[in-house]
XYZ file of N, CA, C and O in Angstrom:
752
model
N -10.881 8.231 -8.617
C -10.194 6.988 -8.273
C -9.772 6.261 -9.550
O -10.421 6.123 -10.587
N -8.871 5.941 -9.331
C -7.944 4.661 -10.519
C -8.720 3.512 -10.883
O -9.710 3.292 -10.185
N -8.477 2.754 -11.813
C -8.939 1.238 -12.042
C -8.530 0.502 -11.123
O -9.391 -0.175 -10.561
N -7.514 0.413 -10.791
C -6.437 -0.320 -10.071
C -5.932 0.174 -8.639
O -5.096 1.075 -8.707
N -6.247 -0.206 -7.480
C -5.767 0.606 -6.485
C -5.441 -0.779 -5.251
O -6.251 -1.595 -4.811
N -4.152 -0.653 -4.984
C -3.994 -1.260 -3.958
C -3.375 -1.140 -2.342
O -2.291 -0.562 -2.254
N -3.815 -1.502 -1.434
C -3.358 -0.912 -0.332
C -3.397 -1.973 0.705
O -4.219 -2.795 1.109
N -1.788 -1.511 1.057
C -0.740 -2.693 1.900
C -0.586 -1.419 3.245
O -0.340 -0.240 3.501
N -1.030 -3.043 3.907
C -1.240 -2.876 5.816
C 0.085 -2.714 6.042
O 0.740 -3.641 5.567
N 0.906 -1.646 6.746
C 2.049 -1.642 7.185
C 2.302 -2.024 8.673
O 2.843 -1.113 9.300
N 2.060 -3.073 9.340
C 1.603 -3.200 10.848
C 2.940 -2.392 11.433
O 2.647 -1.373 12.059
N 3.945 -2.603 11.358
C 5.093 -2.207 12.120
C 5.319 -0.754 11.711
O 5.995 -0.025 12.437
N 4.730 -0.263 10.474
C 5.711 0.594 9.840
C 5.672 1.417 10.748
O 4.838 1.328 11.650
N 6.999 2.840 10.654
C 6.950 3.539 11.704
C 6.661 4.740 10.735
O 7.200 4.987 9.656
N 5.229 5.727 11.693
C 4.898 6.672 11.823
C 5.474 8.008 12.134
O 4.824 9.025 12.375
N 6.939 7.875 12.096
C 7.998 9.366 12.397
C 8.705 8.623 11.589
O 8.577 7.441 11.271
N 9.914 9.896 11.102
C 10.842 9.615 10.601
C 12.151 9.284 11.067
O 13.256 9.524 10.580
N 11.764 8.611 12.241
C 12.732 7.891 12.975
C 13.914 6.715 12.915
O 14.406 6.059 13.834
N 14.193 6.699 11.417
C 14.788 5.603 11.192
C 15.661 6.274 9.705
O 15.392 7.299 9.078
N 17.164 4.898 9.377
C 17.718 5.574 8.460
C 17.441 5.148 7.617
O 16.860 4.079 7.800
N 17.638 5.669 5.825
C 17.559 4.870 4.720
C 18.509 3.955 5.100
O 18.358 3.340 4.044
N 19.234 3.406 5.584
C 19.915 2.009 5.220
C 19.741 1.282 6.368
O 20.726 0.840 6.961
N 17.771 0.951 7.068
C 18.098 -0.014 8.050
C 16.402 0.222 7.629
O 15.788 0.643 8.609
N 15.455 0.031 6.304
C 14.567 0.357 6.057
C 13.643 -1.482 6.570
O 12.490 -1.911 6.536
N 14.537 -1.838 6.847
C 14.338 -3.372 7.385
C 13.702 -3.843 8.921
O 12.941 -4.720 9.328
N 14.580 -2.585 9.579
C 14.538 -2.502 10.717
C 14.112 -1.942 10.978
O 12.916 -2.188 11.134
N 14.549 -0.786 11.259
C 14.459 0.502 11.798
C 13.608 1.133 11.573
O 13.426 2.138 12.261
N 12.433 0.699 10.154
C 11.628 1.648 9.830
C 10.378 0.348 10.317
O 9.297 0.795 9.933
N 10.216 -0.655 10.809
C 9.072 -1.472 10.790
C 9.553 -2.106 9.251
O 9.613 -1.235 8.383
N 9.718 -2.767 9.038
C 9.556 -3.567 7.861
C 8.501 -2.578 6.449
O 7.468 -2.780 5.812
N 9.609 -1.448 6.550
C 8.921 -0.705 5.424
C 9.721 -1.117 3.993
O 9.371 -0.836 2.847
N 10.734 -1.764 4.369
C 11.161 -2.618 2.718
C 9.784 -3.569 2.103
O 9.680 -3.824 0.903
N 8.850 -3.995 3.060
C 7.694 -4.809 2.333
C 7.078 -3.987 1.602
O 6.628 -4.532 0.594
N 6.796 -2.557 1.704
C 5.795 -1.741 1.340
C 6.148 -0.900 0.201
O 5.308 -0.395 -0.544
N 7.263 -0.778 0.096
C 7.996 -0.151 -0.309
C 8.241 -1.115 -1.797
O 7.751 -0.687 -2.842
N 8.974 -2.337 -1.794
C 8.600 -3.209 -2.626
C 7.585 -3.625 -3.263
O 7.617 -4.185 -4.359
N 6.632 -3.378 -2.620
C 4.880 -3.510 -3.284
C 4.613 -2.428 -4.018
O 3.971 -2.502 -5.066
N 5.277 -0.861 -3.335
C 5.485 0.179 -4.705
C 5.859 0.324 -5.785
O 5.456 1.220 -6.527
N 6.643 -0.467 -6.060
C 7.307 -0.787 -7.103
C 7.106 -1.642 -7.902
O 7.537 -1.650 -9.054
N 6.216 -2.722 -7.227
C 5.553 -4.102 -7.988
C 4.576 -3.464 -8.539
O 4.430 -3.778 -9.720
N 3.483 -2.305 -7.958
C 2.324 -1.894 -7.916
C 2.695 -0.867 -9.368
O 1.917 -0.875 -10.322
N 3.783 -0.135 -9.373
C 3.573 1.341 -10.243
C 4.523 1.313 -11.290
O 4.535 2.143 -12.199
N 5.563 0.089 -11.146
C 6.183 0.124 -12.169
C 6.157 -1.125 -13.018
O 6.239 -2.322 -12.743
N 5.949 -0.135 -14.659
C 6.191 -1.651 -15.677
C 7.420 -1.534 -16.361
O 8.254 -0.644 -16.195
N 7.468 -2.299 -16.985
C 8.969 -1.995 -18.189
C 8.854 -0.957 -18.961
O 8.007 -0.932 -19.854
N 9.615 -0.038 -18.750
C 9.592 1.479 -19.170
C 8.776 2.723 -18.920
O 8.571 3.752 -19.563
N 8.345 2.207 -17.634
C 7.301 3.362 -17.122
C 6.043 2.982 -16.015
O 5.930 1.812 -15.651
N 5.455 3.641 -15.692
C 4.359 3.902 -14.898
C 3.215 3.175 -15.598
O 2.910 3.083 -16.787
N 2.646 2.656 -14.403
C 1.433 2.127 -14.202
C 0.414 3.660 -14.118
O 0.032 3.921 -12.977
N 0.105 4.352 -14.895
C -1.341 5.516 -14.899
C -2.367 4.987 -14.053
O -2.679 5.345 -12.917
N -2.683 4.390 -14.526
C -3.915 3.627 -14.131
C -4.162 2.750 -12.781
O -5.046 1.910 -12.612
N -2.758 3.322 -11.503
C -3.060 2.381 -10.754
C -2.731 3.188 -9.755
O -2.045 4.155 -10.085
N -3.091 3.057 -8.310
C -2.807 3.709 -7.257
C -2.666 2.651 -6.353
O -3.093 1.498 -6.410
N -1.771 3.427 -5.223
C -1.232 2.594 -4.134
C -1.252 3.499 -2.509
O -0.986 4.688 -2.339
N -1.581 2.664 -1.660
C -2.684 3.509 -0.500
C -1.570 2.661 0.590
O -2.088 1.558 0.764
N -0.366 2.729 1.319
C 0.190 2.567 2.348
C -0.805 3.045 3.577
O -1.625 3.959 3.487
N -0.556 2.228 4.752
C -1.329 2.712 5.529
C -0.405 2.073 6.707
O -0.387 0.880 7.010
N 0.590 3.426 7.488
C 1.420 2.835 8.458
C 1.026 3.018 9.962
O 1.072 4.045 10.638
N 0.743 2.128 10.208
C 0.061 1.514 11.546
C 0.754 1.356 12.783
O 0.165 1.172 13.848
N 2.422 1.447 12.622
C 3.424 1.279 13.468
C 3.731 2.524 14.606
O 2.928 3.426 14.844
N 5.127 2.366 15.284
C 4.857 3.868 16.416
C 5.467 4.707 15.835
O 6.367 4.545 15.011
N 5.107 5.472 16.147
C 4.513 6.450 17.715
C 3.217 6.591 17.339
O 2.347 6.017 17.996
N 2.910 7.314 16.311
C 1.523 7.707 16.539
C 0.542 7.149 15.166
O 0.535 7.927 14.212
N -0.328 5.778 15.006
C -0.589 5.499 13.831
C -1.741 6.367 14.200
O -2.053 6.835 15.295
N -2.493 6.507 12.626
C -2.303 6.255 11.482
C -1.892 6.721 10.404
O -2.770 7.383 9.851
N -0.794 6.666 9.762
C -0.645 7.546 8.589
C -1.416 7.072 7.306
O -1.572 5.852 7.368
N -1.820 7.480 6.447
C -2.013 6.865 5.212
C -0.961 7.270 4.029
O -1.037 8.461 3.727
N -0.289 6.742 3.522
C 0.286 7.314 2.150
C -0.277 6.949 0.544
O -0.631 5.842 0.140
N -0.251 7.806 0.034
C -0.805 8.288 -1.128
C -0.386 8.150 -2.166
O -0.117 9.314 -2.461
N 0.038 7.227 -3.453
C 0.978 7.195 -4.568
C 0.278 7.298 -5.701
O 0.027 6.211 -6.221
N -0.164 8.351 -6.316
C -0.896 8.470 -7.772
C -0.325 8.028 -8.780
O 0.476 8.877 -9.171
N -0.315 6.715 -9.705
C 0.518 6.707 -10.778
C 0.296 7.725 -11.658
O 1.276 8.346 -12.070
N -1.076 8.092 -12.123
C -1.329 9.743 -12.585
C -0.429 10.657 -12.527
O -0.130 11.308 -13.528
N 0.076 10.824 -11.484
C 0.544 11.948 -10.846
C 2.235 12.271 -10.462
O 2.835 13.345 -10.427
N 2.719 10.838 -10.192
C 3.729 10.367 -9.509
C 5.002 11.504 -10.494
O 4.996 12.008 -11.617
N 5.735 11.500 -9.605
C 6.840 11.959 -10.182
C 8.586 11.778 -9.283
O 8.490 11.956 -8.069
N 9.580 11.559 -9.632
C 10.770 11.246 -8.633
C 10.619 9.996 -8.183
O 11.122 9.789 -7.079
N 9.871 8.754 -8.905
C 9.926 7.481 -8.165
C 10.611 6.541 -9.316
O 10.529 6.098 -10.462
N 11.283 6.589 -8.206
C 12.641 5.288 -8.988
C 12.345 3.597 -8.481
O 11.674 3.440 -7.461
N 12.800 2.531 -9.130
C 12.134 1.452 -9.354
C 13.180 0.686 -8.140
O 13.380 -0.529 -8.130
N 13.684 1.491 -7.313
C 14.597 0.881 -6.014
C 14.030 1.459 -5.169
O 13.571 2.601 -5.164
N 14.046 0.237 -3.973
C 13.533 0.322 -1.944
C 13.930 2.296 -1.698
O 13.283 3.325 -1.505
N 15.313 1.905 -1.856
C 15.937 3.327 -0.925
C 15.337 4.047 -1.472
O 14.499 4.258 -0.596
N 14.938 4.887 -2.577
C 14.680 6.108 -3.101
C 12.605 6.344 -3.224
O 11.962 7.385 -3.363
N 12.148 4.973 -3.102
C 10.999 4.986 -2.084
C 10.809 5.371 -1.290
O 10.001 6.287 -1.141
N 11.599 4.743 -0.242
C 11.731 4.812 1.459
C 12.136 6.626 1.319
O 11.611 7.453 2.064
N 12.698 6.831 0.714
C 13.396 8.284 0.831
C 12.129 9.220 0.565
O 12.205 10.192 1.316
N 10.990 9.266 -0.241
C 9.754 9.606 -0.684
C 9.227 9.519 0.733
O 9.295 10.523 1.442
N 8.732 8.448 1.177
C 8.142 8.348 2.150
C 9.001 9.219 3.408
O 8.721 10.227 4.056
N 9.869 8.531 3.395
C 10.652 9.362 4.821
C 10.582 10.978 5.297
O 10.433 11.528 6.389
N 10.802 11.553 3.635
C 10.671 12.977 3.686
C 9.415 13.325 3.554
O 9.494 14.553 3.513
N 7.980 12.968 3.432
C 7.066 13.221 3.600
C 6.555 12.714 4.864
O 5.475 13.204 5.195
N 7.050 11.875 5.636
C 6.700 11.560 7.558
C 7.691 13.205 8.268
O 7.416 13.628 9.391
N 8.840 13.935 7.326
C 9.245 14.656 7.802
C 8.764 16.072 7.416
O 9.330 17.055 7.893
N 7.780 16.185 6.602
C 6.773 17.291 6.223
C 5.363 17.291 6.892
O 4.697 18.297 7.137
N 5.029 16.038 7.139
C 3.895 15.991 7.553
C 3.609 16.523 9.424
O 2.715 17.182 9.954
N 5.202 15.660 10.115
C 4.716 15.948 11.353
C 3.513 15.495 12.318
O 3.113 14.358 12.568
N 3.017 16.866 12.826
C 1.931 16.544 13.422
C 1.237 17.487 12.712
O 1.194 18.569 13.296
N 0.855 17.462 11.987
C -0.279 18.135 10.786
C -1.211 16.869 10.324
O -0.840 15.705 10.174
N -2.655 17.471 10.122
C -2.913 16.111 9.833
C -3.646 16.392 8.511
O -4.875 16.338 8.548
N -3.100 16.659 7.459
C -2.897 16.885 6.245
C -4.465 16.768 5.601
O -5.288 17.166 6.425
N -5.114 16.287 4.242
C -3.610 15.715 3.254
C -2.590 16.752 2.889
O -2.818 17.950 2.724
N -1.417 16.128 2.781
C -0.529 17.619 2.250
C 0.312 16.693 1.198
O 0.994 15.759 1.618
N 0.230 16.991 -0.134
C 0.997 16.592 -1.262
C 2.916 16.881 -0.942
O 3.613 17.788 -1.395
N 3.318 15.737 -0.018
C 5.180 15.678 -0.180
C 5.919 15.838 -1.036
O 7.003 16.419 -1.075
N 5.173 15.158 -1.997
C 6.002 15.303 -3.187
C 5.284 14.383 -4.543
O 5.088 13.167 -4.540
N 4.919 15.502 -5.848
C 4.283 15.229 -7.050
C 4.131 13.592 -7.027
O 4.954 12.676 -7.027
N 2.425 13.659 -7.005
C 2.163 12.587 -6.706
C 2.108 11.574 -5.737
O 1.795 10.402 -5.945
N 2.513 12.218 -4.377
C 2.752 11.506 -3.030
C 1.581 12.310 -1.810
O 1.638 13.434 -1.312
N 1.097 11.779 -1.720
C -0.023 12.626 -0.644
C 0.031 11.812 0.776
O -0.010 10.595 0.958
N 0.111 12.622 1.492
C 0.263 11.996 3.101
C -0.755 13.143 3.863
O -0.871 14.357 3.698
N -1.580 11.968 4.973
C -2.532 12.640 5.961
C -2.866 11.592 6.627
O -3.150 10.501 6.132
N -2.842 11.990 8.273
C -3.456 11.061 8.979
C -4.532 10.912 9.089
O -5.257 11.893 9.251
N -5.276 9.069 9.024
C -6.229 9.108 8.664
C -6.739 7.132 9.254
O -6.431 6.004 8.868
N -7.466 7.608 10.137
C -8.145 6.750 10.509
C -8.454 4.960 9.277
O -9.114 5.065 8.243
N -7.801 3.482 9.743
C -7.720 2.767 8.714
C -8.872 2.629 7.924
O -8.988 2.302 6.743
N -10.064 3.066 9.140
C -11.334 2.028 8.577
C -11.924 3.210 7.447
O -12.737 2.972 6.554
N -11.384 4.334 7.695
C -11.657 5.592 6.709
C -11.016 5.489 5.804
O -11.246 6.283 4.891
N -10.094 4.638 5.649
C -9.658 4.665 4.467
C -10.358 3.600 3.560
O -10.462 3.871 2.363
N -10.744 2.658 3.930
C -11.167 1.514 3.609
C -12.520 1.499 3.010
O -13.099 0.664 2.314
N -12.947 2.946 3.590
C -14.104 3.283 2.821
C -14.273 3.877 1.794
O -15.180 3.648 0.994
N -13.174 4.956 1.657
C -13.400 5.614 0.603
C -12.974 4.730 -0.745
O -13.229 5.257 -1.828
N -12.370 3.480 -0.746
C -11.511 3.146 -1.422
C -12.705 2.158 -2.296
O -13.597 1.567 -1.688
N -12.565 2.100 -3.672
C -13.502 1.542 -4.802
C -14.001 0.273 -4.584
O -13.612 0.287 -3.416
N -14.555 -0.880 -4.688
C -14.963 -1.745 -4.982
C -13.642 -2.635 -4.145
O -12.773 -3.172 -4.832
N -13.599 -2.724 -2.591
C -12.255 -3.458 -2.213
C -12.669 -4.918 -2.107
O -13.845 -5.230 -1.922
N -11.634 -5.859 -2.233
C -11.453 -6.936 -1.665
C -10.466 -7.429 -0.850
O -9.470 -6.709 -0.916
N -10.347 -8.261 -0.186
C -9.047 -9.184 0.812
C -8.622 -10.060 0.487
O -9.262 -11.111 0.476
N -6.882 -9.936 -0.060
C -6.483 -11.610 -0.518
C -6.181 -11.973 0.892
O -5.738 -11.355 1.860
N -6.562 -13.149 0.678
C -6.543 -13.868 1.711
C -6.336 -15.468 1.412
O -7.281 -16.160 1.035
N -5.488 -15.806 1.541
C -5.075 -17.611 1.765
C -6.228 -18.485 1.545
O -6.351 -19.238 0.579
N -7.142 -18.323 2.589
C -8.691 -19.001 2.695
C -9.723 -17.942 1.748
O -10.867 -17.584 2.026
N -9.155 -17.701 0.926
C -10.417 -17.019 -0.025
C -10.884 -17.875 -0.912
O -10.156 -18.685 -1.485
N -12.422 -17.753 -1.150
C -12.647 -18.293 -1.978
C -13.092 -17.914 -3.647
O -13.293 -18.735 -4.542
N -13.143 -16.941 -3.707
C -13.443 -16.386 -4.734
C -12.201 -16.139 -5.936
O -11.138 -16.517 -5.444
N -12.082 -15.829 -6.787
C -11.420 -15.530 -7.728
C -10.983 -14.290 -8.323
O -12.016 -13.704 -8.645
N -9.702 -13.398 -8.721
C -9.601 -12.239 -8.578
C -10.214 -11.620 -10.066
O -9.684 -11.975 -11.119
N -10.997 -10.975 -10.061
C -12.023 -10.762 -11.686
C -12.136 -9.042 -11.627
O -11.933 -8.364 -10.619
N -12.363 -8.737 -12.433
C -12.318 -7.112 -12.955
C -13.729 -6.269 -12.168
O -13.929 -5.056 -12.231
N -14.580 -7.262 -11.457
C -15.466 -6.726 -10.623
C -15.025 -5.934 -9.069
O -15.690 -5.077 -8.488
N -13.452 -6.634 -8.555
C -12.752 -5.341 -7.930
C -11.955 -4.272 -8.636
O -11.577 -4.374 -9.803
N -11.678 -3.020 -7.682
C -10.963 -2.239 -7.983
C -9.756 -2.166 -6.974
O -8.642 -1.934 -7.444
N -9.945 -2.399 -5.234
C -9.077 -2.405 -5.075
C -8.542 -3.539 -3.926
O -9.378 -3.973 -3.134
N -7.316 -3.951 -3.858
C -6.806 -5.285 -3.312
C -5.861 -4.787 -2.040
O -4.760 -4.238 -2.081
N -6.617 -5.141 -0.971
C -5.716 -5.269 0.281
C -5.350 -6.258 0.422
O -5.853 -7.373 0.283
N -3.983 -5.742 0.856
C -3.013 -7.234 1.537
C -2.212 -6.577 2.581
O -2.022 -5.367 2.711
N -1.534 -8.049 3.690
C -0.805 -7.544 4.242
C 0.253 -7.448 4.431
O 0.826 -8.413 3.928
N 1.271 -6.446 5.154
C 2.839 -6.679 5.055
C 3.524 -8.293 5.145
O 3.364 -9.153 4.280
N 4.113 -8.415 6.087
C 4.336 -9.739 6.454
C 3.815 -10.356 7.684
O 4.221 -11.453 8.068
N 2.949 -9.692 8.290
C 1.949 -10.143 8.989
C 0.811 -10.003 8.654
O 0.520 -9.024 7.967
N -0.367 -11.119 9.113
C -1.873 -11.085 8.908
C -2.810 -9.855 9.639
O -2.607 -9.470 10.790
N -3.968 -9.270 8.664
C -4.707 -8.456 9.627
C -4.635 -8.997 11.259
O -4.448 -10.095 11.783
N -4.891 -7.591 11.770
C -4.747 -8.246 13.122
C -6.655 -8.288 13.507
O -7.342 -8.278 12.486
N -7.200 -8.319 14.438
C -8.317 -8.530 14.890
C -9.003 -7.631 14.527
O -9.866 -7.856 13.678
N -8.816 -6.238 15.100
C -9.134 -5.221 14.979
C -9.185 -4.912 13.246
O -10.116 -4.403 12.620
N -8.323 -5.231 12.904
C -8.155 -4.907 10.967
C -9.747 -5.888 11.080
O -10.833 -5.308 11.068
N -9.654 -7.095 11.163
C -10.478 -7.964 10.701
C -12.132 -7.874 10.838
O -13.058 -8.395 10.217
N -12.057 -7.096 11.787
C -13.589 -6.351 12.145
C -13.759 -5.439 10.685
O -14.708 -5.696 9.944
N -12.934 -4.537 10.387
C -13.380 -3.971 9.427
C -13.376 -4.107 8.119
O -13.917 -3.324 7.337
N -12.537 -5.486 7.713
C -12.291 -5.894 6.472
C -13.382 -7.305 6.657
O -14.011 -7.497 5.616
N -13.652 -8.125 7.574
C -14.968 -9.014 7.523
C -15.989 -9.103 6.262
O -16.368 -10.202 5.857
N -16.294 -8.227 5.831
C -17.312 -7.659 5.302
C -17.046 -7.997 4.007
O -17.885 -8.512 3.268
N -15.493 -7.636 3.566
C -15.387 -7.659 2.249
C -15.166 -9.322 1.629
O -14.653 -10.216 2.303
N -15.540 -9.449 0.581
C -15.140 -10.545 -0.376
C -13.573 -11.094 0.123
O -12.867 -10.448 0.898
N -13.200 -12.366 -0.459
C -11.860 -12.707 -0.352
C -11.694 -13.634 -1.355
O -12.402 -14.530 -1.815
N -10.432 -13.147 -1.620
C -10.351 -14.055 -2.834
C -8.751 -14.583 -2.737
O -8.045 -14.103 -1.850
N -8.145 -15.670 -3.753
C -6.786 -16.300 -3.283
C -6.151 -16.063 -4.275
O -6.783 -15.302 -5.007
N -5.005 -16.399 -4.748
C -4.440 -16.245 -5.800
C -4.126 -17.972 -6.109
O -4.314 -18.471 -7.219
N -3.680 -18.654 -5.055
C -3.246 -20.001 -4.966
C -3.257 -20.377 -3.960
O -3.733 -19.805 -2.979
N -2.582 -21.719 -4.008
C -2.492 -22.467 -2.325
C -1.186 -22.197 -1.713
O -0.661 -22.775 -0.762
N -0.657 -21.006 -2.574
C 1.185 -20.854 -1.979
C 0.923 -19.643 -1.050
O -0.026 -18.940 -1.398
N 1.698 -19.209 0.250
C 1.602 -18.393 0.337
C 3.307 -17.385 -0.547
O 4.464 -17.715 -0.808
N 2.619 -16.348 -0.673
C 3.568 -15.308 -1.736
C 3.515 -14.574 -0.660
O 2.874 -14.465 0.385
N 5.000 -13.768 -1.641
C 5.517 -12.158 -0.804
C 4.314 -11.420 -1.443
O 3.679 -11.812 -2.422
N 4.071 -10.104 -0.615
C 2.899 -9.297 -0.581
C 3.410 -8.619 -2.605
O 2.533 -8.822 -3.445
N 4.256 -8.173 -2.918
C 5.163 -8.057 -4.035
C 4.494 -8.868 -5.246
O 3.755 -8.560 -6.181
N 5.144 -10.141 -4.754
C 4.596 -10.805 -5.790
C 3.312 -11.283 -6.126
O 2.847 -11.956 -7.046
N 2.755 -10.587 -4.829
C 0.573 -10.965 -5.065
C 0.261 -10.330 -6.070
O -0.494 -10.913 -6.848
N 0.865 -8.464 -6.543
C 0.664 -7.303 -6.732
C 0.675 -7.937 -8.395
O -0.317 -8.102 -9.105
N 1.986 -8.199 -8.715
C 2.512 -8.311 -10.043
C 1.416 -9.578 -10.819
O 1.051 -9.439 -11.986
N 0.984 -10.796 -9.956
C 0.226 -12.311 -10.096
C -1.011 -10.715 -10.756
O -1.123 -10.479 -11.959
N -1.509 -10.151 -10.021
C -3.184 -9.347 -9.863
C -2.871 -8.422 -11.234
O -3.729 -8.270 -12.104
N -1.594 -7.852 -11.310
C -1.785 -6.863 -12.282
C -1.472 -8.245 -14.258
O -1.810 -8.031 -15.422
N -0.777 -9.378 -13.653
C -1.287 -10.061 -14.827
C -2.840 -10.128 -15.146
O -3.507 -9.709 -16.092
N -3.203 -10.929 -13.799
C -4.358 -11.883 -14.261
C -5.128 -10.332 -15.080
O -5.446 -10.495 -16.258
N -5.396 -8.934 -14.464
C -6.137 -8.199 -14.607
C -5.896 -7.501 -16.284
O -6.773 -7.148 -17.072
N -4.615 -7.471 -16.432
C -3.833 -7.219 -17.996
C -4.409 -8.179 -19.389
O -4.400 -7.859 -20.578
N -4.908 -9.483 -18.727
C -5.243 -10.465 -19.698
C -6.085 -10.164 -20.490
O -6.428 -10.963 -21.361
């Protein structure tokens, strides 16, 4: 596991590749949020974040759960624009199928369906930003859930309960710009 690992709730996202690159708004569940957090998450000025991983987890129809997989380690073919994300992802919902992997899509992209709260476990030292957090974001996590543009839902909240929460401010922010606030404070 990475220093740095973060993983964004996709509530809507869709689980087939049922949708086009140019309606990644719509058509895919609001996978432009996630997709944007990839990019907040793995890219710096002139390169890759190594040291950081990013854990999609699309929850939307037909059939959740997918998890997606982004190794900055590893990554390769990821360009610092939505579409050619979405295009990563898309063609790995179109490799994956009904296989329930993990099966590496593409260098550095790993997709397998996978139960949320299983993911949540394997994942390092997590915390929950959360609005009402009280804690402060400090180098004692490793990794930061947030959500798309909706809040855990109930069911999320049973299994994230547990963890710490911490805020960034009293604003609420795009999930994007939580990523970039976390990879300062943590850079300092």
């Amino acid at each position: 596991m990475t220093k740095k690992n973060f993983l964004i709730i996709g509530h809507r996202a869709h689980t087939a590749a049922d949708w086009k690159l140019d309606d990644i708004c719509g058509g895919a569940g609001r996978l432009d949020v996630l997709v944007r957090s990839v990019t907040a998450a793995l890219w710096k000025s002139h390169g890759i974040r190594h040291d950081t991983d990013v854990w999609l987890s699309l929850r939307g129809k037909p059939d959740p759960d997918i998890t997606v997989h982004f190794s900055g380690e590893k990554i390769k073919y990821l360009n610092p624009d939505e579409r050619s994300t979405a295009a990563l992802i898309r063609n790995g919902l179109i490799k994956l199928k009904k296989e329930k992997g993990p099966l590496e899509t593409s260098p550095g992209v790993t997709m397998q369906r996978e139960n949320f709260s299983k993911l949540v476990e394997k994942l390092p030292k997590p915390v929950l930003l959360n609005e009402k957090g009280e804690n402060k974001i400090g180098p004692e996590y490793q990794t930061f859930i947030l959500g798309d543009d909706k809040d855990p839902t109930e069911n999320e909240m049973e299994i994230l309960n547990s963890l710490d929460k911490v805020k960034i401010g009293e604003t609420s922010l795009l999930t994007s710009a939580c990523i970039t606030l976390i990879h300062h404070f943590l850079d300092e």
